[in-house]
C-alpha cells in the first residue's frame, strides 16, 4: 500500500515538473512573441512607457540613460550565469523529449529550432 502511494506521488510530482517545463517552454517559444510583440522590441517598449507616463523630452533622455545602464548591468549578470541557465534549459528539454512520442518529439525539436532562429534574428 505504501509503495503504491509513493509511486503515485512520484508520478504526480513528475507530471507537475514536466508540465511546468513544457508550459514554460511553449510560453517562451510561441506565445510571448505573438502576444507581446511590442515588448520584444526595446525602442517600442521605451516609447510606450514614455508615452504612458507623458514624459518630457528631458525625462525621456534620462529614462533612456537609466534603461541603457540597466541593460548593461543585466547583461553582465546574465553572462555570469548563462552556462548554468543553459544547462537547466538543456536538461529540461531532454526530459520533455523523453516523454514525447516520435511525432511529438519531432514537432518539439522544430519548435525549439524556430525559437532559436527567432532569437538569432532578434539579436541582430
Coordinates of N, CA and C in Angstrom, one line a residue:
X1 N 0.8 -1.2 0.0 CA 0.0 0.0 0.0 C 0.9 1.3 0.0
X2 N 1.9 1.3 0.9 CA 2.8 2.4 1.0 C 3.5 2.6 -0.4
X3 N 4.0 1.5 -1.0 CA 4.7 1.6 -2.3 C 3.8 2.3 -3.3
X4 N 2.5 1.9 -3.4 CA 1.7 2.5 -4.5 C 1.4 4.0 -4.2
X5 N 1.4 4.4 -3.0 CA 1.3 5.8 -2.7 C 2.5 6.5 -3.1
X6 N 3.7 5.9 -2.8 CA 4.9 6.6 -3.2 C 5.0 6.7 -4.7
X7 N 4.6 5.6 -5.4 CA 4.7 5.7 -6.9 C 3.7 6.7 -7.4
X8 N 2.5 6.8 -6.9 CA 1.6 7.8 -7.3 C 2.1 9.2 -7.0
X9 N 2.6 9.4 -5.9 CA 3.2 10.7 -5.5 C 4.3 11.1 -6.5
X10 N 5.2 10.1 -6.7 CA 6.3 10.4 -7.7 C 5.8 10.7 -9.1
X11 N 4.8 10.0 -9.5 CA 4.2 10.3 -10.8 C 3.6 11.7 -10.9
X12 N 2.9 12.1 -9.8 CA 2.3 13.4 -9.8 C 3.3 14.5 -9.8
X13 N 4.4 14.3 -9.0 CA 5.4 15.2 -9.0 C 6.1 15.3 -10.3
X14 N 6.4 14.2 -10.9 CA 7.0 14.2 -12.3 C 6.1 14.9 -13.3
X15 N 4.8 14.6 -13.2 CA 3.9 15.3 -14.2 C 3.9 16.8 -13.9
X16 N 3.9 17.2 -12.7 CA 4.0 18.6 -12.4 C 5.2 19.3 -13.0
X17 N 6.4 18.7 -12.8 CA 7.6 19.2 -13.3 C 7.6 19.3 -14.8
X18 N 7.2 18.2 -15.4 CA 7.3 18.1 -16.9 C 6.2 19.1 -17.4
X19 N 5.0 19.2 -16.9 CA 4.0 20.1 -17.3 C 4.5 21.5 -17.2
X20 N 5.1 21.9 -16.1 CA 5.6 23.2 -15.8 C 6.7 23.5 -16.8
X21 N 7.6 22.6 -17.1 CA 8.7 22.9 -18.0 C 8.1 23.0 -19.4
X22 N 7.2 22.2 -19.8 CA 6.6 22.3 -21.1 C 5.8 23.6 -21.3
X23 N 5.1 23.9 -20.3 CA 4.3 25.2 -20.3 C 5.2 26.4 -20.5
X24 N 6.3 26.4 -19.7 CA 7.2 27.5 -19.8 C 7.9 27.6 -21.1
X25 N 8.3 26.4 -21.7 CA 8.9 26.4 -23.0 C 8.0 26.9 -24.1
X26 N 6.7 26.4 -24.1 CA 5.8 26.9 -25.1 C 5.5 28.4 -24.9
X27 N 5.4 28.8 -23.7 CA 5.2 30.3 -23.5 C 6.3 31.1 -24.1
X28 N 7.5 30.7 -23.8 CA 8.7 31.4 -24.3 C 8.9 31.3 -25.8
X29 N 8.6 30.1 -26.3 CA 8.9 29.8 -27.7 C 7.8 30.4 -28.6
X30 N 6.5 30.3 -28.2 CA 5.4 30.7 -29.1 C 4.6 31.9 -28.6
X31 N 4.1 31.8 -27.5 CA 3.0 32.8 -27.1 C 3.5 34.2 -26.8
X32 N 4.6 34.3 -26.1 CA 5.1 35.6 -25.7 C 5.3 36.5 -27.0
X33 N 6.0 36.0 -28.0 CA 6.3 36.8 -29.2 C 5.0 37.2 -29.9
X34 N 4.0 36.3 -29.9 CA 2.8 36.7 -30.7 C 1.9 37.6 -29.9
X35 N 1.9 37.5 -28.5 CA 1.0 38.4 -27.7 C 1.6 39.7 -27.4
X36 N 2.9 39.8 -27.1 CA 3.6 41.0 -26.7 C 4.7 41.4 -27.6
X37 N 4.4 41.6 -28.9 CA 5.4 41.9 -29.8 C 6.1 43.2 -29.5
X38 N 5.3 44.2 -29.0 CA 5.9 45.5 -28.8 C 6.9 45.4 -27.6
X39 N 6.7 44.5 -26.7 CA 7.7 44.4 -25.5 C 9.0 43.7 -25.9
X40 N 9.0 43.0 -27.0 CA 10.2 42.3 -27.5 C 11.0 43.3 -28.3
X41 N 10.5 44.5 -28.6 CA 11.2 45.5 -29.4 C 11.5 46.6 -28.4
X42 N 12.8 46.7 -28.0 CA 13.1 47.7 -26.9 C 12.7 49.1 -27.2
X43 N 13.0 49.6 -28.4 CA 12.6 51.0 -28.7 C 11.1 51.2 -28.5
X44 N 10.3 50.3 -29.0 CA 8.9 50.4 -28.9 C 8.4 50.4 -27.5
X45 N 9.0 49.5 -26.7 CA 8.6 49.4 -25.3 C 9.0 50.7 -24.5
X46 N 10.1 51.2 -24.8 CA 10.5 52.5 -24.2 C 9.6 53.6 -24.6
X47 N 9.3 53.7 -25.9 CA 8.4 54.7 -26.4 C 7.0 54.6 -25.7
X48 N 6.5 53.4 -25.6 CA 5.2 53.2 -24.9 C 5.3 53.6 -23.5
X49 N 6.3 53.3 -22.8 CA 6.4 53.7 -21.4 C 6.5 55.2 -21.3
X50 N 7.3 55.8 -22.1 CA 7.4 57.3 -22.1 C 6.0 57.9 -22.4
X51 N 5.3 57.4 -23.4 CA 4.0 57.9 -23.8 C 3.0 57.8 -22.7
X52 N 3.0 56.6 -22.1 CA 2.0 56.3 -21.0 C 2.3 57.2 -19.8
X53 N 3.5 57.5 -19.5 CA 3.9 58.4 -18.4 C 3.9 59.9 -18.8
X54 N 3.7 60.2 -20.1 CA 3.7 61.5 -20.6 C 4.9 62.3 -20.2
X55 N 6.1 61.6 -20.5 CA 7.4 62.2 -20.1 C 7.7 63.3 -21.1
X56 N 8.5 64.3 -20.5 CA 9.0 65.4 -21.3 C 10.2 64.8 -22.1
X57 N 10.8 65.6 -23.0 CA 11.9 65.2 -23.8 C 13.1 65.0 -22.9
X58 N 13.3 65.8 -21.9 CA 14.4 65.6 -20.9 C 14.2 64.3 -20.1
X59 N 13.0 64.1 -19.7 CA 12.7 62.9 -18.9 C 12.9 61.6 -19.8
X60 N 12.6 61.7 -21.1 CA 12.8 60.6 -22.0 C 14.3 60.3 -22.1
X61 N 15.1 61.3 -22.2 CA 16.5 61.1 -22.4 C 17.1 60.5 -21.1
X62 N 16.6 60.9 -19.9 CA 17.0 60.3 -18.7 C 16.6 58.9 -18.6
X63 N 15.4 58.6 -19.0 CA 14.8 57.3 -19.0 C 15.7 56.4 -19.9
X64 N 16.1 56.9 -21.0 CA 16.9 56.1 -21.9 C 18.3 55.8 -21.3
X65 N 18.8 56.7 -20.6 CA 20.1 56.5 -19.9 C 20.0 55.5 -18.8
X66 N 18.9 55.6 -18.0 CA 18.7 54.7 -16.9 C 18.5 53.2 -17.5
X67 N 17.7 53.1 -18.5 CA 17.4 51.8 -19.1 C 18.6 51.2 -19.8
X68 N 19.4 52.1 -20.4 CA 20.7 51.6 -21.0 C 21.6 51.0 -20.0
X69 N 21.8 51.7 -18.9 CA 22.6 51.3 -17.8 C 22.1 50.0 -17.2
X70 N 20.8 49.9 -17.0 CA 20.2 48.6 -16.5 C 20.5 47.5 -17.5
X71 N 20.4 47.7 -18.8 CA 20.6 46.7 -19.8 C 22.1 46.2 -19.7
X72 N 23.0 47.1 -19.5 CA 24.4 46.7 -19.4 C 24.6 45.9 -18.1
X73 N 24.0 46.3 -17.0 CA 24.2 45.6 -15.8 C 23.6 44.2 -15.9
X74 N 22.4 44.1 -16.5 CA 21.7 42.8 -16.6 C 22.5 41.9 -17.5
X75 N 23.1 42.5 -18.6 CA 23.9 41.6 -19.5 C 25.1 41.1 -18.7
X76 N 25.7 41.8 -17.9 CA 26.9 41.4 -17.1 C 26.5 40.2 -16.2
X77 N 25.4 40.4 -15.5 CA 24.9 39.3 -14.6 C 24.5 38.1 -15.4
X78 N 23.8 38.2 -16.5 CA 23.4 37.1 -17.3 C 24.6 36.3 -17.9
X79 N 25.6 37.1 -18.3 CA 26.8 36.4 -18.8 C 27.5 35.5 -17.8
X80 N 27.4 35.9 -16.5 CA 28.0 35.1 -15.5 C 27.2 33.8 -15.2
X81 N 25.9 33.9 -15.3 CA 25.1 32.7 -15.0 C 24.6 31.9 -16.2
X82 N 24.9 32.4 -17.4 CA 24.4 31.8 -18.7 C 24.7 30.3 -18.8
X83 N 25.9 29.9 -18.4 CA 26.2 28.4 -18.5 C 25.2 27.6 -17.6
X84 N 24.9 28.1 -16.4 CA 24.0 27.4 -15.6 C 22.6 27.4 -16.2
X85 N 22.2 28.5 -16.7 CA 20.8 28.6 -17.3 C 20.7 27.7 -18.5
X86 N 21.8 27.6 -19.3 CA 21.8 26.8 -20.5 C 21.7 25.3 -20.1
X87 N 22.4 25.0 -19.0 CA 22.3 23.6 -18.5 C 21.0 23.2 -18.0
X88 N 20.3 24.1 -17.3 CA 18.9 23.8 -16.8 C 18.0 23.7 -18.0
X89 N 18.1 24.6 -19.0 CA 17.3 24.5 -20.2 C 17.5 23.2 -20.9
X90 N 18.7 22.8 -21.1 CA 19.0 21.6 -21.9 C 18.5 20.4 -21.2
X91 N 18.7 20.3 -19.9 CA 18.1 19.1 -19.1 C 16.6 19.1 -19.2
X92 N 16.0 20.3 -19.1 CA 14.5 20.3 -19.2 C 14.0 19.8 -20.6
X93 N 14.7 20.3 -21.6 CA 14.3 19.9 -23.0 C 14.5 18.4 -23.1
X94 N 15.6 17.8 -22.6 CA 15.8 16.4 -22.7 C 14.7 15.6 -21.9
X95 N 14.3 16.1 -20.8 CA 13.3 15.4 -20.0 C 11.9 15.5 -20.7
X96 N 11.6 16.6 -21.3 CA 10.4 16.7 -22.1 C 10.4 15.8 -23.3
X97 N 11.5 15.8 -24.0 CA 11.7 15.0 -25.2 C 11.5 13.5 -24.9
X98 N 11.9 13.1 -23.7 CA 11.8 11.6 -23.3 C 10.3 11.2 -23.1
X99 N 9.5 12.2 -22.8 CA 8.1 11.8 -22.5 C 7.2 11.8 -23.8
X100 N 7.8 12.4 -24.9 CA 7.0 12.5 -26.1 C 7.2 11.3 -27.0
X101 N 6.1 11.1 -27.8 CA 6.2 10.1 -28.9 C 7.1 10.6 -30.0
X102 N 7.5 9.8 -31.0 CA 8.3 10.3 -32.1 C 7.8 11.5 -32.8
X103 N 6.5 11.5 -33.1 CA 5.9 12.7 -33.8 C 6.0 13.9 -33.0
X104 N 5.6 13.8 -31.7 CA 5.6 14.9 -30.8 C 7.0 15.5 -30.6
X105 N 8.0 14.5 -30.5 CA 9.4 14.9 -30.3 C 9.9 15.7 -31.6
X106 N 9.5 15.3 -32.7 CA 10.0 16.0 -34.0 C 9.4 17.4 -34.0
X107 N 8.1 17.5 -33.6 CA 7.5 18.8 -33.6 C 8.1 19.7 -32.5
X108 N 8.4 19.1 -31.3 CA 9.0 19.8 -30.2 C 10.4 20.4 -30.7
X109 N 11.2 19.5 -31.3 CA 12.5 19.9 -31.8 C 12.4 21.0 -32.8
X110 N 11.3 21.0 -33.7 CA 11.1 22.0 -34.7 C 10.8 23.3 -34.0
X111 N 10.0 23.3 -32.9 CA 9.6 24.5 -32.2 C 10.9 25.1 -31.5
X112 N 11.7 24.3 -31.0 CA 13.0 24.8 -30.4 C 13.8 25.4 -31.5
X113 N 13.9 24.8 -32.7 CA 14.7 25.4 -33.8 C 14.1 26.8 -34.2
X114 N 12.8 26.8 -34.3 CA 12.1 28.1 -34.6 C 12.4 29.2 -33.6
X115 N 12.3 28.8 -32.3 CA 12.6 29.8 -31.3 C 14.0 30.3 -31.3
X116 N 14.9 29.3 -31.6 CA 16.3 29.7 -31.7 C 16.6 30.7 -32.9
X117 N 16.0 30.4 -34.0 CA 16.1 31.2 -35.2 C 15.5 32.6 -34.9
X118 N 14.4 32.6 -34.2 CA 13.8 33.9 -33.9 C 14.7 34.7 -33.0
X119 N 15.3 34.1 -32.0 CA 16.2 34.7 -31.0 C 17.4 35.3 -31.8
X120 N 17.9 34.5 -32.7 CA 19.1 35.0 -33.5 C 18.7 36.2 -34.3
X121 N 17.6 36.3 -34.9 CA 17.1 37.4 -35.6 C 17.0 38.6 -34.7
X122 N 16.4 38.4 -33.5 CA 16.2 39.5 -32.6 C 17.6 40.1 -32.1
X123 N 18.6 39.3 -32.0 CA 19.9 39.8 -31.5 C 20.6 40.6 -32.6
X124 N 20.3 40.4 -33.9 CA 21.0 41.1 -35.0 C 20.4 42.5 -35.2

